[in-house]
Coordinates of C-alpha atoms and ligand atoms in Angstrom, one line a residue:
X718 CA 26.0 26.9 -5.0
X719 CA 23.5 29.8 -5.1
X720 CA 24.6 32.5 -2.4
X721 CA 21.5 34.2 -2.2
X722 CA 21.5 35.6 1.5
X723 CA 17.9 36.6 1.3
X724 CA 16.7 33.1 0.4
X725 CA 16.2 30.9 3.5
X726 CA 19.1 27.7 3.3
X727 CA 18.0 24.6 2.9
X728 CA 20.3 21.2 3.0
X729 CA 18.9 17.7 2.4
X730 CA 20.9 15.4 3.0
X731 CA 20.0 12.2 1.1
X732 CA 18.7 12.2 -2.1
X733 CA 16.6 8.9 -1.7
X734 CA 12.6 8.9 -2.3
X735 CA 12.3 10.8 0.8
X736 CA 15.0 13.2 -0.2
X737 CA 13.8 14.1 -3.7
X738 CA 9.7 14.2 -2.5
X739 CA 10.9 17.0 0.3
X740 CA 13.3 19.0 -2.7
X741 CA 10.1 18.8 -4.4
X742 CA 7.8 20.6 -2.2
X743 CA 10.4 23.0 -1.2
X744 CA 11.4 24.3 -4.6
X745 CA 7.4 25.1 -5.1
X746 CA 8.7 28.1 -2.5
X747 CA 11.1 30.9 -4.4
X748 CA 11.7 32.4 -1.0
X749 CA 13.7 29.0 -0.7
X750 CA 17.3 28.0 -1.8
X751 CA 16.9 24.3 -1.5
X752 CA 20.5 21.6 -2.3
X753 CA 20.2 18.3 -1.9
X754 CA 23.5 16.5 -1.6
X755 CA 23.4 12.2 -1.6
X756 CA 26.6 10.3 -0.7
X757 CA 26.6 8.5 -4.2
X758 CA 28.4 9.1 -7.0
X759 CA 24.9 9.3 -8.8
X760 CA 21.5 9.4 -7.6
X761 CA 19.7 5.9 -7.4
X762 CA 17.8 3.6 -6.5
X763 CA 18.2 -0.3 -6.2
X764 CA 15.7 -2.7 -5.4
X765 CA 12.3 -4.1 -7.1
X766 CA 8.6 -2.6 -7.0
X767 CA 7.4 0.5 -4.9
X768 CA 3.8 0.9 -4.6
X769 CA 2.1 4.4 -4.1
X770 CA -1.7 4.2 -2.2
X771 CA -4.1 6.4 -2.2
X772 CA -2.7 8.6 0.4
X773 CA 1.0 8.3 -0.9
X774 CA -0.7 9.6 -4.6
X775 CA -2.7 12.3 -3.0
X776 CA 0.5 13.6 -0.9
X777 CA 2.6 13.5 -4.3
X778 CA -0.2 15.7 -6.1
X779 CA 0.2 18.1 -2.9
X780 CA 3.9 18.2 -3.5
X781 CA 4.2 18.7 -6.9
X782 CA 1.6 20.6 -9.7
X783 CA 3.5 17.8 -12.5
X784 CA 2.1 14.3 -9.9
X785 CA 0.3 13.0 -13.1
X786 CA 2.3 13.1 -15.5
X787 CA 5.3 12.2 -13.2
X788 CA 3.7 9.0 -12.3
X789 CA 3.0 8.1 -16.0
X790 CA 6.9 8.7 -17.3
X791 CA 7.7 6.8 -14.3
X792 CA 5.7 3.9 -16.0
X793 CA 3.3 3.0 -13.0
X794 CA 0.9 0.8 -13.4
X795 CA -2.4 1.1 -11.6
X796 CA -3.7 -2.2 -10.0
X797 CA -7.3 -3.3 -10.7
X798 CA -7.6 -4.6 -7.3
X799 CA -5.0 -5.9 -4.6
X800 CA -6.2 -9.8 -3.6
X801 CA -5.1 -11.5 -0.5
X802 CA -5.2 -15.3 -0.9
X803 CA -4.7 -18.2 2.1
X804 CA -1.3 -19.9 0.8
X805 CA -1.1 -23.0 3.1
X806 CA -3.5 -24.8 5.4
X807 CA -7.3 -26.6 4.4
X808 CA -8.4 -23.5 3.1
X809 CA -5.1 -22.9 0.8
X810 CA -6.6 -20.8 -2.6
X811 CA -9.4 -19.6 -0.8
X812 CA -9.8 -15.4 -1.4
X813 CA -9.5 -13.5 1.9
X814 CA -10.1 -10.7 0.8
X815 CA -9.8 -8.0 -2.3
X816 CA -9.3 -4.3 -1.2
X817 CA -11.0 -3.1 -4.3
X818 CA -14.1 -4.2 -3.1
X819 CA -13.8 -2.7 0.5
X820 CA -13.8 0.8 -1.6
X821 CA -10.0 1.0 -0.8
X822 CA -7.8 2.3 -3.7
X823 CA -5.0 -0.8 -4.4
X824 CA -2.6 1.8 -5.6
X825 CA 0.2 2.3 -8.4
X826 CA 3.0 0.2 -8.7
X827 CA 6.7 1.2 -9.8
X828 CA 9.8 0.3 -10.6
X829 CA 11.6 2.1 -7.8
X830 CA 14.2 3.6 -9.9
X831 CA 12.0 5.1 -12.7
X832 CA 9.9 6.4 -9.8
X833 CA 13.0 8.0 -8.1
X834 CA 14.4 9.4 -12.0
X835 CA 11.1 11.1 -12.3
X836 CA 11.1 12.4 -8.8
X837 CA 14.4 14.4 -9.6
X838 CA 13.6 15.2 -12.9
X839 CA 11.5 18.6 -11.8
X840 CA 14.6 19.8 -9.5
X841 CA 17.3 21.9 -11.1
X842 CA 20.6 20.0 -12.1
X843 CA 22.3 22.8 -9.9
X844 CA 20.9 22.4 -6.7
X845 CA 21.7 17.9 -6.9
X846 CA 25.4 16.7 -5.5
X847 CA 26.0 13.6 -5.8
X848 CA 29.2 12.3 -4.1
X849 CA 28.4 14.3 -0.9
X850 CA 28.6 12.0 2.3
X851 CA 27.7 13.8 5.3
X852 CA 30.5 13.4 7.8
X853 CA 29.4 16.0 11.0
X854 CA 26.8 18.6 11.6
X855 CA 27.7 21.4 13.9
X856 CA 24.9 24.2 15.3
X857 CA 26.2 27.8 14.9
X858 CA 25.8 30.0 17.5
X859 CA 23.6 32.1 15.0
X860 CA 21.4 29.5 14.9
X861 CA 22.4 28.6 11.3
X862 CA 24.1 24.7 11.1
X863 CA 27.3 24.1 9.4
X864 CA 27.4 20.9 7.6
X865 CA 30.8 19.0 6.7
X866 CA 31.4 16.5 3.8
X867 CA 34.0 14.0 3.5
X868 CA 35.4 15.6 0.7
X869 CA 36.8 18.1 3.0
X870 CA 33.6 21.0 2.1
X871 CA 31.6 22.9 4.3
X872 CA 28.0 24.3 3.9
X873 CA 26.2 26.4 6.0
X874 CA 22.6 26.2 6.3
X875 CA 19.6 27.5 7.8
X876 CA 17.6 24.3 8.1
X877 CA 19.0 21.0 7.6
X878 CA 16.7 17.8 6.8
X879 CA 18.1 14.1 7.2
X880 CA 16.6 12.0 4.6
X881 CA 19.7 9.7 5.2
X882 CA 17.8 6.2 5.1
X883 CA 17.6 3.6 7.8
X884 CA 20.8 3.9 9.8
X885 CA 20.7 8.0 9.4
X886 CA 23.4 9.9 10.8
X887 CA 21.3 13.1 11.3
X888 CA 19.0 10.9 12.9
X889 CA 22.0 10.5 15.6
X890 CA 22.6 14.2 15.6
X891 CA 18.9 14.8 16.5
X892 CA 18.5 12.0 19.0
X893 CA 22.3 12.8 20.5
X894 CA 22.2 10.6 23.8
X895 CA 19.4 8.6 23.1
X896 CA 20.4 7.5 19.7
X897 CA 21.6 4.1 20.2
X898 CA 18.2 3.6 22.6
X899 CA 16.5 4.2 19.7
X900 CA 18.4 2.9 16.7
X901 CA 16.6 0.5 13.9
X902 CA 16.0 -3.0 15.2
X903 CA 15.3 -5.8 13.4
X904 CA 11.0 -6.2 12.8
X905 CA 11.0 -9.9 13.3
X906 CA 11.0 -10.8 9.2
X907 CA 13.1 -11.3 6.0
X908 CA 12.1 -11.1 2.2
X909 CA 13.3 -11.6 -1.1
X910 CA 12.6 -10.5 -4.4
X911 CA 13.2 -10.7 -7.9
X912 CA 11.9 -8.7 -11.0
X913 CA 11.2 -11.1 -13.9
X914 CA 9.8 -10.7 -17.6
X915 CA 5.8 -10.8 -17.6
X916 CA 6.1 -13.4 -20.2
X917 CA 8.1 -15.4 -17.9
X918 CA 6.3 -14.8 -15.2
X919 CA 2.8 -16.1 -17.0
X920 CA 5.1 -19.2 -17.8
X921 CA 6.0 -19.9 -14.5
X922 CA 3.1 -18.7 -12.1
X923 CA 0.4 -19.2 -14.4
X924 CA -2.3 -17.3 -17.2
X925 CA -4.8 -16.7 -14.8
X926 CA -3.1 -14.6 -12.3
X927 CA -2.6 -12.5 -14.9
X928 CA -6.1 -11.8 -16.7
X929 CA -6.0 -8.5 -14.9
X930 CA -2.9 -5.8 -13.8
X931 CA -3.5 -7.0 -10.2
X932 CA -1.5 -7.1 -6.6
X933 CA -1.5 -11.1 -5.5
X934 CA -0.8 -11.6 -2.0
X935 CA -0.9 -15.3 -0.5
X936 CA -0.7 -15.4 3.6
X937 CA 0.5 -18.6 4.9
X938 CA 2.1 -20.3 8.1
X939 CA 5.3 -18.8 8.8
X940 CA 5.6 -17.1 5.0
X941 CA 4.1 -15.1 2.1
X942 CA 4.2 -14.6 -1.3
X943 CA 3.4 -11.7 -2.8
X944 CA 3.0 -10.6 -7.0
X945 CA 2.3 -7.4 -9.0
X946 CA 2.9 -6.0 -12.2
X947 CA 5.0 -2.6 -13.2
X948 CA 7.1 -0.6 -15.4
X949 CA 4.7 -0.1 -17.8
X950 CA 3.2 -3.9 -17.4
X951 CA 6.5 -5.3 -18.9
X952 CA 7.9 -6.7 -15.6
X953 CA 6.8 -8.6 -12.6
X954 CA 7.5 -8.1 -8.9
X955 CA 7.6 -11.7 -6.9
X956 CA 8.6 -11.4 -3.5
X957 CA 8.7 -13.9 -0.3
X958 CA 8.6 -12.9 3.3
X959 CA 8.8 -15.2 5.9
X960 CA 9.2 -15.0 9.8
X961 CA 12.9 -14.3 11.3
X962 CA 13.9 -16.0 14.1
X963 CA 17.3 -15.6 14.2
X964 CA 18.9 -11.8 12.8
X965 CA 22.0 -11.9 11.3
X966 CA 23.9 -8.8 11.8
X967 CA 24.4 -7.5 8.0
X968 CA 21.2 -8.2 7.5
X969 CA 21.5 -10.6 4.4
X970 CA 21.6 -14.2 4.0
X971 CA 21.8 -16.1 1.2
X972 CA 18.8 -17.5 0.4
X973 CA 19.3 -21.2 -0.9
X974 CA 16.7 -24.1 -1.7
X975 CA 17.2 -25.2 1.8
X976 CA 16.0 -22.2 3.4
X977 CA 12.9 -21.9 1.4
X978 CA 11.9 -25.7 1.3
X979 CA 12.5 -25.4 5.1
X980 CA 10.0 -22.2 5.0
X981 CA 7.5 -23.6 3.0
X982 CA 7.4 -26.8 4.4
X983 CA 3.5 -27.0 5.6
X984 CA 2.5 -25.1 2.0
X985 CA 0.9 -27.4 -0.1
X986 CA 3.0 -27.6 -3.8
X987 CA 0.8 -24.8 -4.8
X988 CA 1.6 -23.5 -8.4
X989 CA 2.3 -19.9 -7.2
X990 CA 4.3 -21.4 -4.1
X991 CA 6.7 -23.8 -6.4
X992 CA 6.8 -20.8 -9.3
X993 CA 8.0 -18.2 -7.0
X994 CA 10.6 -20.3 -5.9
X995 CA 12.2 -20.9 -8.2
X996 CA 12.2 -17.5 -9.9
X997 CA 14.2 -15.9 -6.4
X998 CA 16.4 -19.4 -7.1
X999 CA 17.1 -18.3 -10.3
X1000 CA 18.4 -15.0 -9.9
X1001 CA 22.3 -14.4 -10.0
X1002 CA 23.4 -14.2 -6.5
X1003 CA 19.6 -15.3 -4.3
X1004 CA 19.4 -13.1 -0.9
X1005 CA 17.3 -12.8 1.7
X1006 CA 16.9 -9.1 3.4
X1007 CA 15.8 -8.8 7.3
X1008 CA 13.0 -6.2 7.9
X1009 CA 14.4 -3.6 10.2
X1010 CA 12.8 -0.9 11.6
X1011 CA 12.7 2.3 14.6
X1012 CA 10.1 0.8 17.3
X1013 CA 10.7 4.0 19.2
X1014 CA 11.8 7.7 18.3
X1015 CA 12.0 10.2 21.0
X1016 CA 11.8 13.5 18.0
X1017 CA 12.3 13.9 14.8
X1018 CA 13.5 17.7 15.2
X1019 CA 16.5 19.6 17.5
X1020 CA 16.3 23.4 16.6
X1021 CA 17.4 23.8 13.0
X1022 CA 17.5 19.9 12.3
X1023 CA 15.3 17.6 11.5
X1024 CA 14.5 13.9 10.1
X1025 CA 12.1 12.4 7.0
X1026 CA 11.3 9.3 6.0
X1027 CA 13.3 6.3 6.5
X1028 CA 16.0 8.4 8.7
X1029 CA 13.0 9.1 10.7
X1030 CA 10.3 6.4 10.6
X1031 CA 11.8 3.3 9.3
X1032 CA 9.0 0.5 8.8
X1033 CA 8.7 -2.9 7.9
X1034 CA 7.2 -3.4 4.7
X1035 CA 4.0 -5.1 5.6
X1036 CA 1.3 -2.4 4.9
X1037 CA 3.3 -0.8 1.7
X1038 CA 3.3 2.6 3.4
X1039 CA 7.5 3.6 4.0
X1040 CA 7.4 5.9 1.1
X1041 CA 4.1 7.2 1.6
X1042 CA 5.1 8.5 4.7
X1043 CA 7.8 9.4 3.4
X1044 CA 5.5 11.8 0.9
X1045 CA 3.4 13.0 3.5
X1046 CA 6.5 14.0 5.5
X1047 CA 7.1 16.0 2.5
X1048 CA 3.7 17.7 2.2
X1049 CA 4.1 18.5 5.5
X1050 CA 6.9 20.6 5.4
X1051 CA 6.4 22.2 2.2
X1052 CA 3.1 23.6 3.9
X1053 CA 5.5 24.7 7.1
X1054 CA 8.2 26.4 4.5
X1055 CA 5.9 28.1 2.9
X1056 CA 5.2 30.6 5.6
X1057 CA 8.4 30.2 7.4
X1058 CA 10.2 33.6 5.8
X1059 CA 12.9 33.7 8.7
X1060 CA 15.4 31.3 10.0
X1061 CA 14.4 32.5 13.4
X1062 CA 10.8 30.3 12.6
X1063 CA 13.1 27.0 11.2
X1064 CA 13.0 25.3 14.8
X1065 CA 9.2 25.9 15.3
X1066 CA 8.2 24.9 11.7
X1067 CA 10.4 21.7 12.1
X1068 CA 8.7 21.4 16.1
X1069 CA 5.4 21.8 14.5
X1070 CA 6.5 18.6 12.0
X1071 CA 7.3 16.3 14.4
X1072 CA 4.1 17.1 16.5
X1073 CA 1.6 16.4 13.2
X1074 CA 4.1 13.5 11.8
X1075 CA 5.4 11.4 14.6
X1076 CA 2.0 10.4 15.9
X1077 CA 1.2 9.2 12.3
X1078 CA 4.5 7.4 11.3
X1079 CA 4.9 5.5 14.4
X1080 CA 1.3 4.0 14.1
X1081 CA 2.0 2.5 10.7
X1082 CA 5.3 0.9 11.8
X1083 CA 3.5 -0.4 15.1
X1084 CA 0.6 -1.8 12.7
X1085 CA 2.8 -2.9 10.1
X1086 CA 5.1 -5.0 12.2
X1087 CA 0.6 -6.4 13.3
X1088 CA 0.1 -7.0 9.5
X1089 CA 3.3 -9.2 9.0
X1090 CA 2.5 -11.4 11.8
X1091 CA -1.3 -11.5 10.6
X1092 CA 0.0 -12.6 7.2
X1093 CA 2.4 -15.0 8.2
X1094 CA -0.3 -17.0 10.2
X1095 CA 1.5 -16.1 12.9
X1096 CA -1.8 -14.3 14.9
X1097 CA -3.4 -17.6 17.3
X1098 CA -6.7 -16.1 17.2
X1099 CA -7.0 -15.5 13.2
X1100 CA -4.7 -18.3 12.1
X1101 CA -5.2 -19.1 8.5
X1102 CA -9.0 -19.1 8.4
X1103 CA -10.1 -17.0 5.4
X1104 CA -13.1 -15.5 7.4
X1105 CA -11.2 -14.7 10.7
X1106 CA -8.8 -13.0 8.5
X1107 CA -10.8 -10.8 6.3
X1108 CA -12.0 -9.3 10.2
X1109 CA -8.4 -9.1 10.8
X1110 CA -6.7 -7.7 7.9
X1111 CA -9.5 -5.6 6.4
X1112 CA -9.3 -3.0 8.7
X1113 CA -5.9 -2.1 9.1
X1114 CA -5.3 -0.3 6.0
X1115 CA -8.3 2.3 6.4
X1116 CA -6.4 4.1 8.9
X1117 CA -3.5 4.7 6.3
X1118 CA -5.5 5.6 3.1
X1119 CA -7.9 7.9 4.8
X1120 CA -5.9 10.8 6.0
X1121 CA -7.1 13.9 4.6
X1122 CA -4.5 16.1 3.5
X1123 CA -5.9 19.1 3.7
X1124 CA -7.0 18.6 7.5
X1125 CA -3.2 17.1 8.4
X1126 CA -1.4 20.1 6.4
X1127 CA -3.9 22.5 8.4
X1128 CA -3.5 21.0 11.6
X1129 CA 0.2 21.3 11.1
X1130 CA -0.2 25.2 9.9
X1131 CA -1.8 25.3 13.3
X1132 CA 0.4 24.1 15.4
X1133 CA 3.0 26.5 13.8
X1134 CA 0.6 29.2 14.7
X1135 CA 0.6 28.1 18.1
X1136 CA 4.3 27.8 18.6
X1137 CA 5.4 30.9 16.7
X1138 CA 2.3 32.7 19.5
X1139 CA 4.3 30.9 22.3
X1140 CA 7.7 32.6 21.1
X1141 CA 6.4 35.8 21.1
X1142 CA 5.1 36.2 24.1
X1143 CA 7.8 34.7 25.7
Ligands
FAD2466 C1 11.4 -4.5 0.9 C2 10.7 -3.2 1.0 C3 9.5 -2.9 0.3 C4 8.9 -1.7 0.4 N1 7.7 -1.5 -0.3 C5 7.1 -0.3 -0.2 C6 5.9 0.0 -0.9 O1 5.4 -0.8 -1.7 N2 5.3 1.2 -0.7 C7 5.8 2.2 0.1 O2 5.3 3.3 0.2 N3 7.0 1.9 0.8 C8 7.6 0.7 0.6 N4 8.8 0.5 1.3 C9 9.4 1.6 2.1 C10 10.2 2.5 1.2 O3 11.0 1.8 0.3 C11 11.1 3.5 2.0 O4 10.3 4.0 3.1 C12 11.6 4.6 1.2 O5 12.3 4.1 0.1 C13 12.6 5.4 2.1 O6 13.2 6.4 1.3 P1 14.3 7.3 2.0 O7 14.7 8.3 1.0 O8 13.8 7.8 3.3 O9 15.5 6.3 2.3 P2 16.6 5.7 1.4 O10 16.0 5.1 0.2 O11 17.4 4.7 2.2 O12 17.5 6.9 0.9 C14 18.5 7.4 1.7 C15 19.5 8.1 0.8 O13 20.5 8.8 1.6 C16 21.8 8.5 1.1 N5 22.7 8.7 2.3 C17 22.9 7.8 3.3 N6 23.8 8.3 4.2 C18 24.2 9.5 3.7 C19 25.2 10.4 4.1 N7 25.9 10.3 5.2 N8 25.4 11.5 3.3 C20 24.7 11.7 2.2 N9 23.8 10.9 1.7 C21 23.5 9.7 2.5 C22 21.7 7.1 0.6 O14 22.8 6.9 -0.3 C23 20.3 7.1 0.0 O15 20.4 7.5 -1.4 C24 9.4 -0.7 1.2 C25 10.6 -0.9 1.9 C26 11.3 -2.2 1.8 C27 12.5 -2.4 2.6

């Protein structure tokens, strides 16, 4: 590793989406010597589609000069509009409504690990270790933080940033006491989903959903399907959600005919419903994921130490905003690093984070958790009435794609100002 003593030391721990989007606003800072280590023995990602909106693109562009072209090699594909359908009910096949025409962007989708590949390809081989589980983090009386590995190595850092996922363990170094209080919880829902040829997937859902590169989402009682197209249109994402009652405490089950019949059993025998079906059934080993999540989070920073993304704001997956946030978290402290020239300004920069970021996160997992419920017919007032719901559901993405970047990365700058002032004259 680089033992630069005039560069400020940065560790990352976790070289997820959140990870790589943070290494890639910090490098864009020479005064910075930025490592990002990931428990792994190689950097990955599993799991189906991710889809970038308009905020998530606009933070990417912030974060890197190369957004563009990154998004291209990552083989996005841009949706022509995102359509919400009523699945079950008298109105089932009724359009709710399309976010293309409320003005709203529908976004990019990717194959999340083409979108992670390209996410590390800008960072210098030397500053990624794989196979570099974080085992304890211990302040320095300096201020620096010293951070062991299992493999018996310690690095010393100046800042340290958890992008360690869900159940984070530099999340339960910031929180200390109040970690288990605040540890993930299950969200109330599970989903599934499978990534299937386009060809097959015209076979088995139909033509007509396919005319155009566009996101499908059909809101029924107690479920939802949802379809979209990615890796440069040669696969198809289909996924089902559906209420959980009951959580089971690894978080999978397997997901059998049974348990989808029994889910779907006030759907009509929809084509979309049945194909979907049996596409999950036909994978190799059919599982079901609960939707966990971090209802409450005291801070996301203690002096040189803070969290990103999922480690910090861990949402369920109704509003397709996790990594977005996750993005923005990374714009955000790419702007802070960038004037932050002494580790004596870490703790402020990471204090002036949380106070911009926090606010933000926490209102999408609150609204997210909202949208699920909305789009499982779950909501008495809306229920599955394609007018109520357009009142109910077109709203509550506005809030998310309308942050301006410029205003959040300056309010941030500000709030730096204002704590680096209070330091002084105390
Ligand atoms: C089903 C589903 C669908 C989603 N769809 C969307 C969407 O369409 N759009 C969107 O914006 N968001 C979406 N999200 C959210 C998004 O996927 C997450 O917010 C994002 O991937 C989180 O990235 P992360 O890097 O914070 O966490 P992770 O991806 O969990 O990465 C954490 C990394 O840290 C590593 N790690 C863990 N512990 C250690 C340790 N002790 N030492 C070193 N390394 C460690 C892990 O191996 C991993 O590589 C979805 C989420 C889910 C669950």
């Amino acid at each position: 590793m680089a033992s630069d003593t005039r560069r400020l030391r940065v560790g990352i721990i976790g070289g997820g989406l959140a990870g790589a989007g943070v290494a890639n606003a910090l490098i864009q800072s020479p005064h910075l010597d930025v490592h990002v280590f990931e428990s792994a023995p190689e950097f990955s990602e599993r799991g189906a589609a991710i889809g970038l909106s308009a905020n998530a693109q606009l933070a990417l562009k912030e974060i890197t000069p190369s957004a563009e072209d990154l998004m291209k090699k990552a083989g996005g594909v841009p949706m022509n509009s995102s359509r919400i359908m009523v699945g079950s009910g008298e109105q089932a096949g009724t359009l709710i409504l399309d976010l293309a025409g409320t003005g709203m962007d529908p976004g990019i989708i990717f194959r999340r690990a083409s979108l992670l590949r390209e996410l590390l390809a800008p960072l210098p081989q030397d500053v990624l270790h794989p196979n570099k589980r974080l085992d304890a983090i211990t302040p320095q009386d300096d201020g620096s933080v010293a951070v062991s590995f299992a493999d018996g190595t310690v690095h010393t850092f100046d800042a340290v940033i958890g992008a360690d996922g869900i159940f984070s363990s530099v999340r339960s170094h910031v929180l200390g006491k109040q970690a288990a209080k605040h540890a993930a919880t299950p969200g109330g829902f599970w989903d599934a989903r499978a990534l299937v040829s386009l060809d097959k997937a015209k076979a088995t859902l139909g033509e007509d959903l396919f005319e155009l590169d566009r996101q499908y989402g059909w809101a029924g009682d107690g479920a939802f399907i949802m379809h979209d197209v990615l890796e440069d249109r040669s696969l198809v994402q289909v996924l089902v959600s559906a209420v959980e009652h009951d959580h089971p405490k690894d978080r999978k089950r397997a997901l059998t005919k049974d348990v989808l019949d029994a889910k779907f059993k006030n759907w009509p025998d929809i084509p979309v419903a049945k194909g979907v079906k049996e596409l999950l059934l036909d994978e190799a080993e059919p599982v079901a994921w609960s939707q966990w999540e971090h209802k409450s989070t005291p801070t996301y920073a203690n002096h040189h130490v803070c969290i990103v993304g999922d480690a910090a704001h861990a949402t369920t997956p109704w509003q397709g905003a996790g990594a977005g946030q996750a993005l923005e978290d990374a714009m955000i402290l790419g702007a802070l690093f960038s004037q932050v020239r002494s580790a004596s300004d870490v703790a402020v920069a990471f204090k002036a984070f949380d106070a911009v970021r926090r606010p933000r996160a926490q209102q999408v997992i609150d609204s997210s958790r909202g949208t699920g419920a909305i789009m499982c017919g779950q909501d008495k007032e809306l229920g599955l009435d394609a007018t109520k719901l357009v009142g109910g559901l077109a709203p509550r993405w506005g809030f998310i794609f309308a942050l301006s970047m410029a205003d959040h990365k300056e309010q941030a700058l500000a709030q730096l100002h204002e704590f680096q002032k209070r330091n002084g004259a105390s």
